[in-house]
mmCIF file of C-alpha atoms in Angstrom:
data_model
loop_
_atom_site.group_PDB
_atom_site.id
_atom_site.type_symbol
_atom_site.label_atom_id
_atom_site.label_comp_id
_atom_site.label_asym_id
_atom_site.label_seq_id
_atom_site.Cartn_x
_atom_site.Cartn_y
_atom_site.Cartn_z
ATOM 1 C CA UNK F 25 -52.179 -50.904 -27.769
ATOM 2 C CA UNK F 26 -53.386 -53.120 -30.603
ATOM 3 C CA UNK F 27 -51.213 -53.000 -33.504
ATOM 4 C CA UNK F 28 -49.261 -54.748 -36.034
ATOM 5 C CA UNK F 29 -45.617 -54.658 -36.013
ATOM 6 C CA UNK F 30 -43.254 -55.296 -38.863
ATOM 7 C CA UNK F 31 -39.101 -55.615 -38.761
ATOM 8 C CA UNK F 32 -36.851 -54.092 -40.225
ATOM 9 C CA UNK F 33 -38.539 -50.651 -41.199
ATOM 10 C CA UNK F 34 -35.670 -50.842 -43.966
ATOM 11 C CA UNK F 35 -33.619 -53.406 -45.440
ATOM 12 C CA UNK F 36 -30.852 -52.650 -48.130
ATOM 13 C CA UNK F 37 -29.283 -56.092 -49.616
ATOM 14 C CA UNK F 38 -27.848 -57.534 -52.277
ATOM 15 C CA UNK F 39 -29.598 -60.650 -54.855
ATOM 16 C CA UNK F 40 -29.629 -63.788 -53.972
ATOM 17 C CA UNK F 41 -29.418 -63.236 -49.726
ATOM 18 C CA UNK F 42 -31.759 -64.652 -48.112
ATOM 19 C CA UNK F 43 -34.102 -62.635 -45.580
ATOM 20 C CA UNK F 44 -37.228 -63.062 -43.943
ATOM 21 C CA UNK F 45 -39.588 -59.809 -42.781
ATOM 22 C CA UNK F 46 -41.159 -60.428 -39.237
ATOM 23 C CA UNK F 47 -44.919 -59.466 -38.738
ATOM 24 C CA UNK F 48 -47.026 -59.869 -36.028
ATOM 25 C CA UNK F 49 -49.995 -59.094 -34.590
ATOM 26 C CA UNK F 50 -51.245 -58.751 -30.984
ATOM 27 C CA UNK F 51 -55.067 -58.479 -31.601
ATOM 28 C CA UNK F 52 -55.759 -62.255 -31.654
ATOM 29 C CA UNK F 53 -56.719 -61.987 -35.068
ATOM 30 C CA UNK F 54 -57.197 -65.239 -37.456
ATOM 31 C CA UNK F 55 -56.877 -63.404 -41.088
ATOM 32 C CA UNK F 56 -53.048 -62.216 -42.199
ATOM 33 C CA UNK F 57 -51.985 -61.134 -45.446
ATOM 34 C CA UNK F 58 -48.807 -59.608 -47.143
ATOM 35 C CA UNK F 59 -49.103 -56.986 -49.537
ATOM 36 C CA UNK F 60 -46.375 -55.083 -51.712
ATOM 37 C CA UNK F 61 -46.821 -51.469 -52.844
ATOM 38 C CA UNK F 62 -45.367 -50.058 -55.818
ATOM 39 C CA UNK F 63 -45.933 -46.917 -57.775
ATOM 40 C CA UNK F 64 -48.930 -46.945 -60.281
ATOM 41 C CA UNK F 65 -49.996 -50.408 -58.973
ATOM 42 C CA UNK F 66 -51.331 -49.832 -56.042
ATOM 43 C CA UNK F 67 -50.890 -52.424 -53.200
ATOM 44 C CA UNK F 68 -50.963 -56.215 -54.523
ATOM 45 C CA UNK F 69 -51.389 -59.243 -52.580
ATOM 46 C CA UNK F 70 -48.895 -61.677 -51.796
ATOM 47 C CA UNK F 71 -49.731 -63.976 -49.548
ATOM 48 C CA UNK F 72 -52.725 -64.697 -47.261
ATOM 49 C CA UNK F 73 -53.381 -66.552 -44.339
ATOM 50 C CA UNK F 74 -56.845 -67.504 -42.669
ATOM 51 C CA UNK F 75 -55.363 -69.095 -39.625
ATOM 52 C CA UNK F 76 -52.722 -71.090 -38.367
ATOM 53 C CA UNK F 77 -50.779 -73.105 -41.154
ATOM 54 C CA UNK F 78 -53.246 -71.745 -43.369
ATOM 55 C CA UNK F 79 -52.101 -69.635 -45.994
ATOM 56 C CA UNK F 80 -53.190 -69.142 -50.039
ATOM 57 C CA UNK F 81 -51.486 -67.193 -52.456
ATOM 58 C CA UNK F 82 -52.216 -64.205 -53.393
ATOM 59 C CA UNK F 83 -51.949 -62.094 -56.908
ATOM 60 C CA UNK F 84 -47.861 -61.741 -57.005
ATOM 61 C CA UNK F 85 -46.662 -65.130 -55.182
ATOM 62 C CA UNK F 86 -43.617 -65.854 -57.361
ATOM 63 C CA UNK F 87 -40.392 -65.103 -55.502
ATOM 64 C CA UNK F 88 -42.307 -65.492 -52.189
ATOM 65 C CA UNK F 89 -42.485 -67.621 -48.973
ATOM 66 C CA UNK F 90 -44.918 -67.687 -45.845
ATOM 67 C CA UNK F 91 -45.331 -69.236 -42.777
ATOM 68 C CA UNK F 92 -47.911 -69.676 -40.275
ATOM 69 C CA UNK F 93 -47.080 -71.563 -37.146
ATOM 70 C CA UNK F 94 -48.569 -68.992 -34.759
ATOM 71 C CA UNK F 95 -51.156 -67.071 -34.869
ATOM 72 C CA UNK F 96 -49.542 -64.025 -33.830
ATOM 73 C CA UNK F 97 -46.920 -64.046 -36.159
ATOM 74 C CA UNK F 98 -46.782 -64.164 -40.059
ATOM 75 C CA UNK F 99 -43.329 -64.022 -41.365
ATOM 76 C CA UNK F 100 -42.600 -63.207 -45.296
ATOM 77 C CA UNK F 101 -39.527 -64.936 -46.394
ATOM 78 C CA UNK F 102 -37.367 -64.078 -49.688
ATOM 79 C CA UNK F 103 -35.305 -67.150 -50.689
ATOM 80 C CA UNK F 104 -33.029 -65.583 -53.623
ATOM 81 C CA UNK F 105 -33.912 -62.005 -53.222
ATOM 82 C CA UNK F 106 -33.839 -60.339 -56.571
ATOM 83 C CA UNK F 107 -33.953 -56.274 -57.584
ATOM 84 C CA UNK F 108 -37.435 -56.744 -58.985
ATOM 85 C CA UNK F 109 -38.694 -57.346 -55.707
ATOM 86 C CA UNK F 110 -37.843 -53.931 -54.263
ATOM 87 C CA UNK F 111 -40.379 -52.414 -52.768
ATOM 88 C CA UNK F 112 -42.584 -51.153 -49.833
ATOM 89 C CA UNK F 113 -44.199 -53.763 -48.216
ATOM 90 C CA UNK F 114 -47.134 -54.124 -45.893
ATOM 91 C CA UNK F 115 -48.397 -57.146 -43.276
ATOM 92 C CA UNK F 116 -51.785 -56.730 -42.276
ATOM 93 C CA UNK F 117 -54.342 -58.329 -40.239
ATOM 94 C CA UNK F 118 -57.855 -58.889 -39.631
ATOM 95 C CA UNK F 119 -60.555 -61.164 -37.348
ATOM 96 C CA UNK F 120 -62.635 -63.894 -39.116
ATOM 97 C CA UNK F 121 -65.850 -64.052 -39.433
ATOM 98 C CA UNK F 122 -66.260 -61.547 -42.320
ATOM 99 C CA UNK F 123 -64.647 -59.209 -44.497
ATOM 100 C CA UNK F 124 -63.864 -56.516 -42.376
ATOM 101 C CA UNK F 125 -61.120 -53.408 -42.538
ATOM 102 C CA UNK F 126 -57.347 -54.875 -42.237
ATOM 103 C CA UNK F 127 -55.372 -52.903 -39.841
ATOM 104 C CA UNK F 128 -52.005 -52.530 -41.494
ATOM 105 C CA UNK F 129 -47.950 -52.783 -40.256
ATOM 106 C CA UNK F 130 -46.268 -49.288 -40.701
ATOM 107 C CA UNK F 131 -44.308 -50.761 -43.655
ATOM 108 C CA UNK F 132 -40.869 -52.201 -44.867
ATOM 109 C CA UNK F 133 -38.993 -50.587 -47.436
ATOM 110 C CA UNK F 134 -36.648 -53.253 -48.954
ATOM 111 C CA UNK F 135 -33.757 -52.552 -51.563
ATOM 112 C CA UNK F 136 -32.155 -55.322 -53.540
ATOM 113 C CA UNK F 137 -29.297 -54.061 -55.047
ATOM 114 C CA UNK W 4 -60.660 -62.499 -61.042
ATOM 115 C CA UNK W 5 -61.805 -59.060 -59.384
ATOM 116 C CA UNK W 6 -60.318 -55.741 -60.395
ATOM 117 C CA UNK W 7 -60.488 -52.169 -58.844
ATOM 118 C CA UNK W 8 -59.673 -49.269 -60.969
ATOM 119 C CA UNK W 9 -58.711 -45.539 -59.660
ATOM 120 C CA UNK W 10 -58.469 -43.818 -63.262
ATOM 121 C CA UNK W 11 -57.138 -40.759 -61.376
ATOM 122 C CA UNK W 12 -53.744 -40.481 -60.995
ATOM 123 C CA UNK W 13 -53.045 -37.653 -59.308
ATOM 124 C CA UNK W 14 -55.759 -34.385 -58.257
ATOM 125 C CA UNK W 15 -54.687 -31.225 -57.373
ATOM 126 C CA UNK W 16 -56.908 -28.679 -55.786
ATOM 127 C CA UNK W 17 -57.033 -25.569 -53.720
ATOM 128 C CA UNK W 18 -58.005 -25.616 -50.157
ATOM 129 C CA UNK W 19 -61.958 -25.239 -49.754
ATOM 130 C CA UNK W 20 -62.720 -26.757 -53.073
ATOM 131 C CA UNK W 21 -64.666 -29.979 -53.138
ATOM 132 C CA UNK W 22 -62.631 -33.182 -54.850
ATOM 133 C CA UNK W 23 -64.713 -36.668 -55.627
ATOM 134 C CA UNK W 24 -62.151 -39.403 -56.326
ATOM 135 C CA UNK W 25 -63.635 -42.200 -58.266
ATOM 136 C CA UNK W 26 -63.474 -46.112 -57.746
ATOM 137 C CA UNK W 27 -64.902 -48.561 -60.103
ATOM 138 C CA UNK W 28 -64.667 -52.144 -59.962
ATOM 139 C CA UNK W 29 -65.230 -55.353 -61.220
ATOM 140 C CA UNK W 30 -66.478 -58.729 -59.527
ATOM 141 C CA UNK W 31 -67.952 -61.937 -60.434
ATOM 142 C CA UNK W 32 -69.099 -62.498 -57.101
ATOM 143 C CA UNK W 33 -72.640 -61.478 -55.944
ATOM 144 C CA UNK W 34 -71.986 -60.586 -52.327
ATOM 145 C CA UNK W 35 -68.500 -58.554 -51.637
ATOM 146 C CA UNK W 36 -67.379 -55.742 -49.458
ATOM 147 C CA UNK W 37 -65.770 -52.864 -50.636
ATOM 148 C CA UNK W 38 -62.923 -50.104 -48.880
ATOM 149 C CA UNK W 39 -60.934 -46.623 -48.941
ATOM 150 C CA UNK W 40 -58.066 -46.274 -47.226
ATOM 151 C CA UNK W 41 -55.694 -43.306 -46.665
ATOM 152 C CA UNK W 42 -52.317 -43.188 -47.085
ATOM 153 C CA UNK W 43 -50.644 -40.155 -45.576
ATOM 154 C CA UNK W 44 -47.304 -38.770 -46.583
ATOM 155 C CA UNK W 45 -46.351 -40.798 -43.044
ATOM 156 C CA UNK W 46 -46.693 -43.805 -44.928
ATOM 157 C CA UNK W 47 -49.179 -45.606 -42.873
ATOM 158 C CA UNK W 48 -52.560 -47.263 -44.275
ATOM 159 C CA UNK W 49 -55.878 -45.607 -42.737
ATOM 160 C CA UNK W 50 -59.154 -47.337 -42.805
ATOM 161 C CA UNK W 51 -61.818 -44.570 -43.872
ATOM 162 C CA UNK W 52 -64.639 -46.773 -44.525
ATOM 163 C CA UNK W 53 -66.358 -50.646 -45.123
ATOM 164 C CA UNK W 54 -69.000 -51.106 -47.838
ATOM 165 C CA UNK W 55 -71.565 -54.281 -48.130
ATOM 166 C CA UNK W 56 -72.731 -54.791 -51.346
ATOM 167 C CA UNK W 57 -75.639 -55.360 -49.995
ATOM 168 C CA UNK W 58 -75.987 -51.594 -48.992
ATOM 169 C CA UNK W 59 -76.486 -49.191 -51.781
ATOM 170 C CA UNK W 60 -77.192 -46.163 -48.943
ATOM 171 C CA UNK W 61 -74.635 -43.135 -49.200
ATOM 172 C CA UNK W 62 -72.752 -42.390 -46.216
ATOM 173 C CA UNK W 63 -71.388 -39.288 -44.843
ATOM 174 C CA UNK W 64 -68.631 -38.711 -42.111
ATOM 175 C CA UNK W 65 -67.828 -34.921 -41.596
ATOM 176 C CA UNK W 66 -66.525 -33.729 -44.735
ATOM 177 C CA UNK W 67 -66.184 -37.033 -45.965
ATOM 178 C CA UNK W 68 -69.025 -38.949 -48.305
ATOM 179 C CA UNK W 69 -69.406 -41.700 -50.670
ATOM 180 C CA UNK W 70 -71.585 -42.907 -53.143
ATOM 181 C CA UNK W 71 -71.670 -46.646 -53.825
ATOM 182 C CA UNK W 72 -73.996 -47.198 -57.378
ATOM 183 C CA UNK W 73 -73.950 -51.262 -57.630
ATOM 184 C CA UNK W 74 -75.736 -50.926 -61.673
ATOM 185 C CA UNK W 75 -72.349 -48.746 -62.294
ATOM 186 C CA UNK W 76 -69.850 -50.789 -59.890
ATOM 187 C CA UNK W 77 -69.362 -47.165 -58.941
ATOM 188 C CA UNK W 78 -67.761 -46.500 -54.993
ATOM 189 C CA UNK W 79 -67.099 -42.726 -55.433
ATOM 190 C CA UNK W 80 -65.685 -40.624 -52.332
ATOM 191 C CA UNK W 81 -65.846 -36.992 -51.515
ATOM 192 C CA UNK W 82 -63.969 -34.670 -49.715
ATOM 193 C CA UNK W 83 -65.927 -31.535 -49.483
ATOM 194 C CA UNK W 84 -64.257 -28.226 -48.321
ATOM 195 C CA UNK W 85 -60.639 -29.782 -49.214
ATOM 196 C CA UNK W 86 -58.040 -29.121 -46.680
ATOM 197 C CA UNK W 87 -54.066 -29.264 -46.650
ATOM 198 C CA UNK W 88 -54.134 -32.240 -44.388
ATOM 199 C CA UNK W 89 -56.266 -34.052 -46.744
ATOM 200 C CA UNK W 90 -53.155 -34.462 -48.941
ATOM 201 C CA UNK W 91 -52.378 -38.144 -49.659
ATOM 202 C CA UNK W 92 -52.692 -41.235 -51.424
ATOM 203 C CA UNK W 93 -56.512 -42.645 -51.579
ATOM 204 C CA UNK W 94 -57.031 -46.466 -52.134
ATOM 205 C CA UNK W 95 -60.260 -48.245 -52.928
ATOM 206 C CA UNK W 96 -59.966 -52.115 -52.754
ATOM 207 C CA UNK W 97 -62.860 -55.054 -53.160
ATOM 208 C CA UNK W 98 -63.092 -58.464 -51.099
ATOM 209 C CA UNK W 99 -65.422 -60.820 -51.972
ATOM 210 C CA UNK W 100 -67.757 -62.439 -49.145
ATOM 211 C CA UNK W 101 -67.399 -65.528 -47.386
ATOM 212 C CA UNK W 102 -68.015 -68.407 -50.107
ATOM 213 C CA UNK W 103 -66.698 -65.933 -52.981
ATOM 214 C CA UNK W 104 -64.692 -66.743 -55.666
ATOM 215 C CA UNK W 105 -61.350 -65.344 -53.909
ATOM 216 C CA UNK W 106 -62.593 -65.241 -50.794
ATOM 217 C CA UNK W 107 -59.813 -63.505 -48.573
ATOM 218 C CA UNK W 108 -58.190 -61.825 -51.476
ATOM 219 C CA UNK W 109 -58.011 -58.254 -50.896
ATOM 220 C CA UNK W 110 -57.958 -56.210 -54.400
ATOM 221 C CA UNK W 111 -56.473 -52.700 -54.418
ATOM 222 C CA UNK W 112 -56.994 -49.821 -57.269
ATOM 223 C CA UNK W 113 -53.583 -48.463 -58.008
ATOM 224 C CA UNK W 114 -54.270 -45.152 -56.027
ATOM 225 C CA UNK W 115 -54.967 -41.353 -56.595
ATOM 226 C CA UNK W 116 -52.848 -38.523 -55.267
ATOM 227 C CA UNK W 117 -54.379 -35.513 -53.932
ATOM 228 C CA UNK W 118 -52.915 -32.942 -53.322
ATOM 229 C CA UNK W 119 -54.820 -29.870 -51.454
ATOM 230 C CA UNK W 120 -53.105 -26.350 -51.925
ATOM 231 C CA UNK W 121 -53.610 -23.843 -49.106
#
């Protein structure tokens, strides 16, 4: 089934603890992006990736750390986690070659207390 | 910079009744592609639909239509004969094309409840 996968589902933890958020994909695809969602915002881009060891920030990059040494996989690292950056966050992914939809990760809900 | 505004919040209506959520945007670039998605109480992000800029035709899918006006940056979407399982959060977003500005930047409106009443 083609999908993208994201772990943990939920995080609670505490400022300054570093943790990185696992996405990947299994559709082959070359475009990856982060987004987080928060109420009356909408979803905002983090951190984007057009292939492997790619990757351009986004609209809300500050506090935020990608990788891309696969192409499966497109982790989202938090160095100094801080409460600001709670939220519910999304890894997505798309094929090259144009535009098209992003199929999105189910979510991860992350509380930094 | 591109921007995507949803200027309604939330939209309550009762079942049957026909709901048009609005999307307008803004873009330097000349060529872009523009989305709605669905978010379901679930919590998962639904793909309803791709628009070229390129193609001003209106497009219908069941109940589901939308109007894309390029001289109003205007990608409106309607639900006609609302129903319960309609209820969620709608999201238009913009990408520019390949050679854009921001190409690969994916711009979200902030969202618009609905809520459908049986």
């Amino acid at each position: 089934e083609a999908q993208v996968t994201q772990n943990p589902r939920y995080l609670i933890t505490v400022t300054g603890k570093k943790l990185t958020v696992t996405c990947s994909q299994n559709m082959n695809h070359e475009y990856m992006s982060w987004y987080r969602q928060d109420p009356g915002l909408g979803l905002r881009q983090i951190y984007y990736s057009m292939n492997v060891e790619v990757t351009d920030k986004g609209d809300v990059p500050e506090g935020y750390k990608v990788s891309r040494k696969e192409k499966r996989n497109f982790p989202l690292i938090l160095e100094s986690p801080s409460p600001n950056q709670t939220s519910l966050y999304f890894c997505a992914s798309r094929a090259s070659g144009g535009p098209y939809e992003q199929y999105f990760g189910p979510g991860t809900r992350l509380t930094v207390t | 910079a591109q921007k995507v505004t949803q200027a309604q919040t939330e939209i309550s209506v009762v079942e049957k009744e026909d709901v048009t959520l609005d999307c307008v945007y803004e873009t330097r670039d000349t060529t872009y592609y523009l989305f709605w998605y669905k978010q379901p109480p679930s919590g998962e992000l639904v793909f309803l639909i791709r628009r070229n800029s390129f193609d001003e035709q209106n497009e219908i899918s069941g109940r589901y239509s939308w109007n894309f006006q390029k001289s109003t940056s205007s990608f409106n979407f309607t639900i006609t004969a609302s129903q319960v399982v309609d209820s969620a959060v709608y999201f238009c977003a913009l990408t520019p094309n390949a050679g854009g500005t921001s190409y690969g930047k994916l711009t979200f409106g902030q969202g618009t409840i609905l809520t459908v009443h049986p």
